[in-house]
mmCIF file of C-alpha atoms in Angstrom:
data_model
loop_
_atom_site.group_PDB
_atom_site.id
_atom_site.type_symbol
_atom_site.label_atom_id
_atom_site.label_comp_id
_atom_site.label_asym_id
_atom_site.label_seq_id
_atom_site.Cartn_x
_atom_site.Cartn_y
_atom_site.Cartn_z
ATOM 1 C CA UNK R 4 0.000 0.000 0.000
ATOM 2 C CA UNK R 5 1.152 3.589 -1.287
ATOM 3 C CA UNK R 6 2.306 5.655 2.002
ATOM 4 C CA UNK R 7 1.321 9.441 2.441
ATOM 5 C CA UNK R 8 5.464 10.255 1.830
ATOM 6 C CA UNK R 9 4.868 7.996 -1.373
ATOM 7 C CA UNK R 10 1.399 9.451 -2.496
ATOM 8 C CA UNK R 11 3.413 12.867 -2.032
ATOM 9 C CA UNK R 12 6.057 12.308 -4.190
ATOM 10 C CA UNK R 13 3.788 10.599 -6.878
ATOM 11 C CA UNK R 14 1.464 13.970 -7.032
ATOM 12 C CA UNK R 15 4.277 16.290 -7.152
ATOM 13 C CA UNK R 16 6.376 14.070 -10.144
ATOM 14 C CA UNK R 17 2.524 14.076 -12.020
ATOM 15 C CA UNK R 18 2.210 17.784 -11.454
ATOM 16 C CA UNK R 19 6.017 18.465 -13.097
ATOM 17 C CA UNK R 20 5.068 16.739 -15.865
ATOM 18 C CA UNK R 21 1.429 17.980 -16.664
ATOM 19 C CA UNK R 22 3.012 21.521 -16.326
ATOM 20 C CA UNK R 23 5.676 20.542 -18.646
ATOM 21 C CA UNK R 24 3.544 18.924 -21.583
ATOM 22 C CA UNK R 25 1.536 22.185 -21.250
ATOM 23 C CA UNK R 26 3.869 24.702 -21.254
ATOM 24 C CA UNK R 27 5.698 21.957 -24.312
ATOM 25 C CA UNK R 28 2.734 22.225 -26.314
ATOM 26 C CA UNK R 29 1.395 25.722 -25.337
ATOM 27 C CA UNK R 30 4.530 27.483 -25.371
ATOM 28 C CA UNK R 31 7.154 25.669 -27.304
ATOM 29 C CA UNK R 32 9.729 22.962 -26.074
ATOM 30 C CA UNK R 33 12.368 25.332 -27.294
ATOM 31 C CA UNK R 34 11.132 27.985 -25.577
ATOM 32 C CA UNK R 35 10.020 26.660 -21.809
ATOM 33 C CA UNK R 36 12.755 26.764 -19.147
ATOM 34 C CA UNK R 37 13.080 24.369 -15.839
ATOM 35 C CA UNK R 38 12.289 27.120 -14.343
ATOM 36 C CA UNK R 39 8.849 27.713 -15.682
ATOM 37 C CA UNK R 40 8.040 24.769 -14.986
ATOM 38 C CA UNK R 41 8.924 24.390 -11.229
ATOM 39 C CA UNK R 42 7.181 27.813 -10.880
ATOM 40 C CA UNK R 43 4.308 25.914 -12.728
ATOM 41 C CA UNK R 44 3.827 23.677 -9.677
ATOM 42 C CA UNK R 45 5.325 26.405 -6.805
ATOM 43 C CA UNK R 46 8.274 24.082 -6.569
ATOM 44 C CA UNK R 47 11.688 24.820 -6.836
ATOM 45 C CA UNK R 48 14.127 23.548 -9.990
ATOM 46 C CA UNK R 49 15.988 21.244 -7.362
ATOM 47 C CA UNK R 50 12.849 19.397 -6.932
ATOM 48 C CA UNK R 51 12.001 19.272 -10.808
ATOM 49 C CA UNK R 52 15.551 17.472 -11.042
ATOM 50 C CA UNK R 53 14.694 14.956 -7.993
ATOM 51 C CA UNK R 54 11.955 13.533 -10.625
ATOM 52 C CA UNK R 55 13.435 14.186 -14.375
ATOM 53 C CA UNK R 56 16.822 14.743 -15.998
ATOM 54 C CA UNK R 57 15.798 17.357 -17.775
ATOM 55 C CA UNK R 58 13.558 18.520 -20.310
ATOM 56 C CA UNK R 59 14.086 15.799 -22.421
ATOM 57 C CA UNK R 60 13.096 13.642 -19.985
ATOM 58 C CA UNK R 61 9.896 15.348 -19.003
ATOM 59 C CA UNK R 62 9.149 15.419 -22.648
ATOM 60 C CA UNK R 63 9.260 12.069 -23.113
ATOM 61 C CA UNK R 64 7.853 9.889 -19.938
ATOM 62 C CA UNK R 65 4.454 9.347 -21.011
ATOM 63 C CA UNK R 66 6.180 7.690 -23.957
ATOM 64 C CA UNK R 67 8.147 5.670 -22.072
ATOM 65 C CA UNK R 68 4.921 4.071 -20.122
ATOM 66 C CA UNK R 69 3.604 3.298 -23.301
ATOM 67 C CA UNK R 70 6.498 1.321 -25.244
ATOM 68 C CA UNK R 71 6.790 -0.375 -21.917
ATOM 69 C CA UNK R 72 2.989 -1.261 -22.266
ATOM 70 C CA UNK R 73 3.729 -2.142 -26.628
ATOM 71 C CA UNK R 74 6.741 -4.465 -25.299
ATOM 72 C CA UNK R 75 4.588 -6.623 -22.743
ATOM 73 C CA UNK R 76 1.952 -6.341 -25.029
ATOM 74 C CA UNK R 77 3.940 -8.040 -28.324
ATOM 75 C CA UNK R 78 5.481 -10.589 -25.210
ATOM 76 C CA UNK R 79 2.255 -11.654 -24.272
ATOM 77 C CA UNK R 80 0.414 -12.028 -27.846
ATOM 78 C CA UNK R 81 -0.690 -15.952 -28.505
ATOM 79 C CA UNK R 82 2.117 -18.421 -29.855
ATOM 80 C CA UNK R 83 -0.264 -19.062 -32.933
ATOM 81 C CA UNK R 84 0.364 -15.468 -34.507
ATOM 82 C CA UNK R 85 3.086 -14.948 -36.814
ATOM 83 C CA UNK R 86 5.872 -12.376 -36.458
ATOM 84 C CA UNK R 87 4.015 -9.094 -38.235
ATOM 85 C CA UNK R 88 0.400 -9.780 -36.468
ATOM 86 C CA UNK R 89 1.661 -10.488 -33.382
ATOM 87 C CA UNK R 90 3.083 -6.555 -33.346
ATOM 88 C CA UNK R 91 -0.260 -5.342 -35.639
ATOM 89 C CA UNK R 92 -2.266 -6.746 -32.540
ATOM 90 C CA UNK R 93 -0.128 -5.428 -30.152
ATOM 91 C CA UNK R 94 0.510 -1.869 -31.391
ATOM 92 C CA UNK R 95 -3.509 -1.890 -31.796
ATOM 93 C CA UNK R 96 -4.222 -3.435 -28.520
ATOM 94 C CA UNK R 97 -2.031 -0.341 -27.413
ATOM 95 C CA UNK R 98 -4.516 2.193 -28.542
ATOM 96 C CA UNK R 99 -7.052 0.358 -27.615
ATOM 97 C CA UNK R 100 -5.853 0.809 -24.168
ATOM 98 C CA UNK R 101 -3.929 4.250 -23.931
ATOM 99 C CA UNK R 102 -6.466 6.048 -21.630
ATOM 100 C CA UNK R 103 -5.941 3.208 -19.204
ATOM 101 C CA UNK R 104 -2.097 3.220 -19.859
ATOM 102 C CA UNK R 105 -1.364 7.027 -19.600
ATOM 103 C CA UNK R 106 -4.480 8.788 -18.106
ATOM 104 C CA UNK R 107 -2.491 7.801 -14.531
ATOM 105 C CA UNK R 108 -0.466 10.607 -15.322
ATOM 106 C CA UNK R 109 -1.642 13.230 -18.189
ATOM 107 C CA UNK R 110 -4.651 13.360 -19.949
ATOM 108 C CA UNK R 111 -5.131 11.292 -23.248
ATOM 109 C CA UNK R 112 -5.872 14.555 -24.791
ATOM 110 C CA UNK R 113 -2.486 16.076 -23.631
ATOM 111 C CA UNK R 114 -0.281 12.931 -24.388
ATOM 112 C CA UNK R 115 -1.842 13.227 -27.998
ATOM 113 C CA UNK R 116 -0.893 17.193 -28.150
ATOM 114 C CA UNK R 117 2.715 16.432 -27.151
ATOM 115 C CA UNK R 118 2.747 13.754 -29.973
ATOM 116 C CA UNK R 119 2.426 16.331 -32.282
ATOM 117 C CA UNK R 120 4.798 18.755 -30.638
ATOM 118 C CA UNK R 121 7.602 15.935 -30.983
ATOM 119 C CA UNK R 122 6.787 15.551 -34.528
ATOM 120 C CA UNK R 123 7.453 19.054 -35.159
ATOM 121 C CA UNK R 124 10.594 19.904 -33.076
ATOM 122 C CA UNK R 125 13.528 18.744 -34.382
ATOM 123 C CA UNK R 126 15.199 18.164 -31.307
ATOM 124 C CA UNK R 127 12.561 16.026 -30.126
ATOM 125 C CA UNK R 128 12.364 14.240 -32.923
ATOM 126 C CA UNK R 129 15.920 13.605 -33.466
ATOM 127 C CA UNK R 130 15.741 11.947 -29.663
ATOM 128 C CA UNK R 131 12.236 10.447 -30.824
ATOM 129 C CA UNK R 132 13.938 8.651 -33.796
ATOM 130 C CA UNK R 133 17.120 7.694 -31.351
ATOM 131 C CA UNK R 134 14.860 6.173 -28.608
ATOM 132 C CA UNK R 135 13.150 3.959 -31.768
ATOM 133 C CA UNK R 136 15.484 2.613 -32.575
ATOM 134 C CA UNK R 137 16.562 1.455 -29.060
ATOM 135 C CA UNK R 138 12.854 0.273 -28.675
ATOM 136 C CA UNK R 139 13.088 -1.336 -32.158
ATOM 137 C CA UNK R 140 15.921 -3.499 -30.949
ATOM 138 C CA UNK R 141 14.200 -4.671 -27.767
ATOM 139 C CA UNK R 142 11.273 -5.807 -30.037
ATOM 140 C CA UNK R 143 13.598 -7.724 -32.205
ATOM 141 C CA UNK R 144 15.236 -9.881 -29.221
ATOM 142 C CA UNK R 145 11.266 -10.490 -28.052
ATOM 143 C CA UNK R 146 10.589 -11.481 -31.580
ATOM 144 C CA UNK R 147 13.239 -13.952 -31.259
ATOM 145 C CA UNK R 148 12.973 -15.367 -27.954
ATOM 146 C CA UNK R 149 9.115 -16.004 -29.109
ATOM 147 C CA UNK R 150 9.800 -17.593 -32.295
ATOM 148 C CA UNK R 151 12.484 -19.865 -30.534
ATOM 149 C CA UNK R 152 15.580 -17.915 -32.756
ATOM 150 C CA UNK R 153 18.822 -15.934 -32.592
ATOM 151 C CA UNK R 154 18.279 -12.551 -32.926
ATOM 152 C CA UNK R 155 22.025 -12.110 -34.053
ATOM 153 C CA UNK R 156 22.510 -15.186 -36.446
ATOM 154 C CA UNK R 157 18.919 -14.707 -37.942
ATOM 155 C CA UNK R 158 18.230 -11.647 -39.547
ATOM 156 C CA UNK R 159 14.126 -11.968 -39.693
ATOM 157 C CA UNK R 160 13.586 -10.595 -36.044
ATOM 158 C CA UNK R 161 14.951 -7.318 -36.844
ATOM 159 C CA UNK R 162 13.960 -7.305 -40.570
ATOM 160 C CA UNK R 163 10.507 -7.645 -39.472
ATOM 161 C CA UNK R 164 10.924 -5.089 -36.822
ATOM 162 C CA UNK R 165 12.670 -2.157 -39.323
ATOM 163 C CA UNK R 166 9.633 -2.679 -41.820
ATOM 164 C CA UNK R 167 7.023 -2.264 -38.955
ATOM 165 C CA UNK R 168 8.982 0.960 -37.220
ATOM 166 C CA UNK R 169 8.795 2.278 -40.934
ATOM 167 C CA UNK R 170 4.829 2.052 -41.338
ATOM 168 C CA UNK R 171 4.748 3.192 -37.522
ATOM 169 C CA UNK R 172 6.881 6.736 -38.631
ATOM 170 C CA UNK R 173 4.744 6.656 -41.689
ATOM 171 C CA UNK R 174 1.540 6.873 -39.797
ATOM 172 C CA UNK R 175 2.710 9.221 -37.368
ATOM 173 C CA UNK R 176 4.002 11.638 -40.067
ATOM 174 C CA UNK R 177 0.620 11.421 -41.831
ATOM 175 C CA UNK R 178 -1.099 11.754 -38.756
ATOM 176 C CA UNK R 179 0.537 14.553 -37.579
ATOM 177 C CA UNK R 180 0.563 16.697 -40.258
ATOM 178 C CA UNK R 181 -3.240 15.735 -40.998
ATOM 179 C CA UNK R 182 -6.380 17.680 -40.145
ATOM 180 C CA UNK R 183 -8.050 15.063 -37.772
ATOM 181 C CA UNK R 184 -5.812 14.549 -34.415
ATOM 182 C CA UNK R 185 -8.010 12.465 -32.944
ATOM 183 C CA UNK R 186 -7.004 9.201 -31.308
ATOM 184 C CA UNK R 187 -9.639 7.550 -33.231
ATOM 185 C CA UNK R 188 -7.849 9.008 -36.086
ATOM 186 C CA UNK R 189 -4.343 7.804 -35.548
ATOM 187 C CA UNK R 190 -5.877 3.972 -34.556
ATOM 188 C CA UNK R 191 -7.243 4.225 -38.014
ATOM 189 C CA UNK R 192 -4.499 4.562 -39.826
ATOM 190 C CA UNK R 193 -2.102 2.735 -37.632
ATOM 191 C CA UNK R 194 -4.678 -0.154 -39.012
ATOM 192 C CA UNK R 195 -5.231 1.153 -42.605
ATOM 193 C CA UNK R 196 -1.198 1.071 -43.104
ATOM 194 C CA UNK R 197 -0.333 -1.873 -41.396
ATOM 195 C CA UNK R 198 -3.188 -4.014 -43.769
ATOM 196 C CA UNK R 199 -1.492 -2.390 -46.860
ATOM 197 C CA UNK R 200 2.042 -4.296 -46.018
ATOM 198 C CA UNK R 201 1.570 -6.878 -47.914
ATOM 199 C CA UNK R 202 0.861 -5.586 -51.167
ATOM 200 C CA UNK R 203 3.272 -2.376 -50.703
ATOM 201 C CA UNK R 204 6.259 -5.086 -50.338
ATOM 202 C CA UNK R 205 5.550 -7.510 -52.926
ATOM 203 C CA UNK R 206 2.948 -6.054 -55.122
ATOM 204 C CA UNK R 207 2.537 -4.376 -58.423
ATOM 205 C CA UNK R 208 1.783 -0.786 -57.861
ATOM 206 C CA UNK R 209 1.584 0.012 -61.771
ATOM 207 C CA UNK R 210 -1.816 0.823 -62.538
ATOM 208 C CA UNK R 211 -1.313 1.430 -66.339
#
């Protein structure tokens, strides 16, 4: 059971970061300062750096809950499903359940507004990309423990991974950039891009 010292700390590290997304998304990531944030929350900037690194940190800890919740998610998925629909199910599962999964700490609505923000600061997205590809390798050795293979002497695990991250930065571009920033509207086409593997791949796109 949570203790009141415990509870405390919890509120206060929630607090940092809701004040951060908003002033990230209001304001600019560029542009906020530690500073504005403690002041956010009436705290000083030694305790903003008792919970988060820095900035970057703050920026991205929603996004840390959820690939935490994608990797259990593709670890738990039935034996029976191949490779690619074992991560199509997860991924989906993921929106699915991202109130429950983030909604401990920011709203839905926020986490979706800081999406953007990362798609459209380079900074953040250079880290974004970065921490992908650290995530895409973790994925790969799951892939390979499930299938019973060796991540390093078989190439399929991370093959299979690269091509998924790539409709995954597809759809997030799109979405992004789109007029509809709904979650419905990035579960959509999550789906929509993922079902057109297949036939992007190995298909004739010629329509002539």
């Amino acid at each position: 059971m949570e203790t009141l010292r415990e509870r405390k700390k919890r509120r206060t590290r929630e607090a940092l970061l809701r004040a951060a997304l908003e002033l990230f998304t209001t304001n600019g990531y560029e542009r906020t300062t530690v500073d504005e944030i403690a002041e956010a929350v009436d705290v000083s900037q030694r305790t903003f750096f008792r919970y988060f690194a820095g900035k970057e940190d703050a920026a991205f800890a929603v996004q840390v809950m959820t690939e935490a919740h994608f990797v259990a998610a593709v670890r738990a998925r039935p034996a029976h499903e191949a490779p690619m629909e074992a991560l199509r199910q997860a991924v989906l599962e993921g929106w699915d359940a991202i109130r429950e999964t983030v909604e401990s700490a920011v709203p839905v609505e926020l986490y979706l507004r800081m999406y953007r923000t990362i798609e459209s600061t380079p900074a953040l997205l250079a880290a974004h990309l970065r921490r992908s590809a650290a995530t895409e390798e973790t994925i790969a050795r799951v892939l390979a423990e499930r299938e019973g293979v060796d991540v390093d002497a078989d190439p399929r695990p991370r093959l299979a991974v690269a091509v998924f991250g790539g409709v995954i930065r597809v759809t997030e571009r799109q979405w992004s950039t789109g007029g509809d920033f709904s979650l419905e509207a990035i579960r959509t086409l999550t789906a929509a891009y993922l079902d057109q593997v297949g036939s992007a791949l190995t298909g004739n796109w010629r329509t002539a």
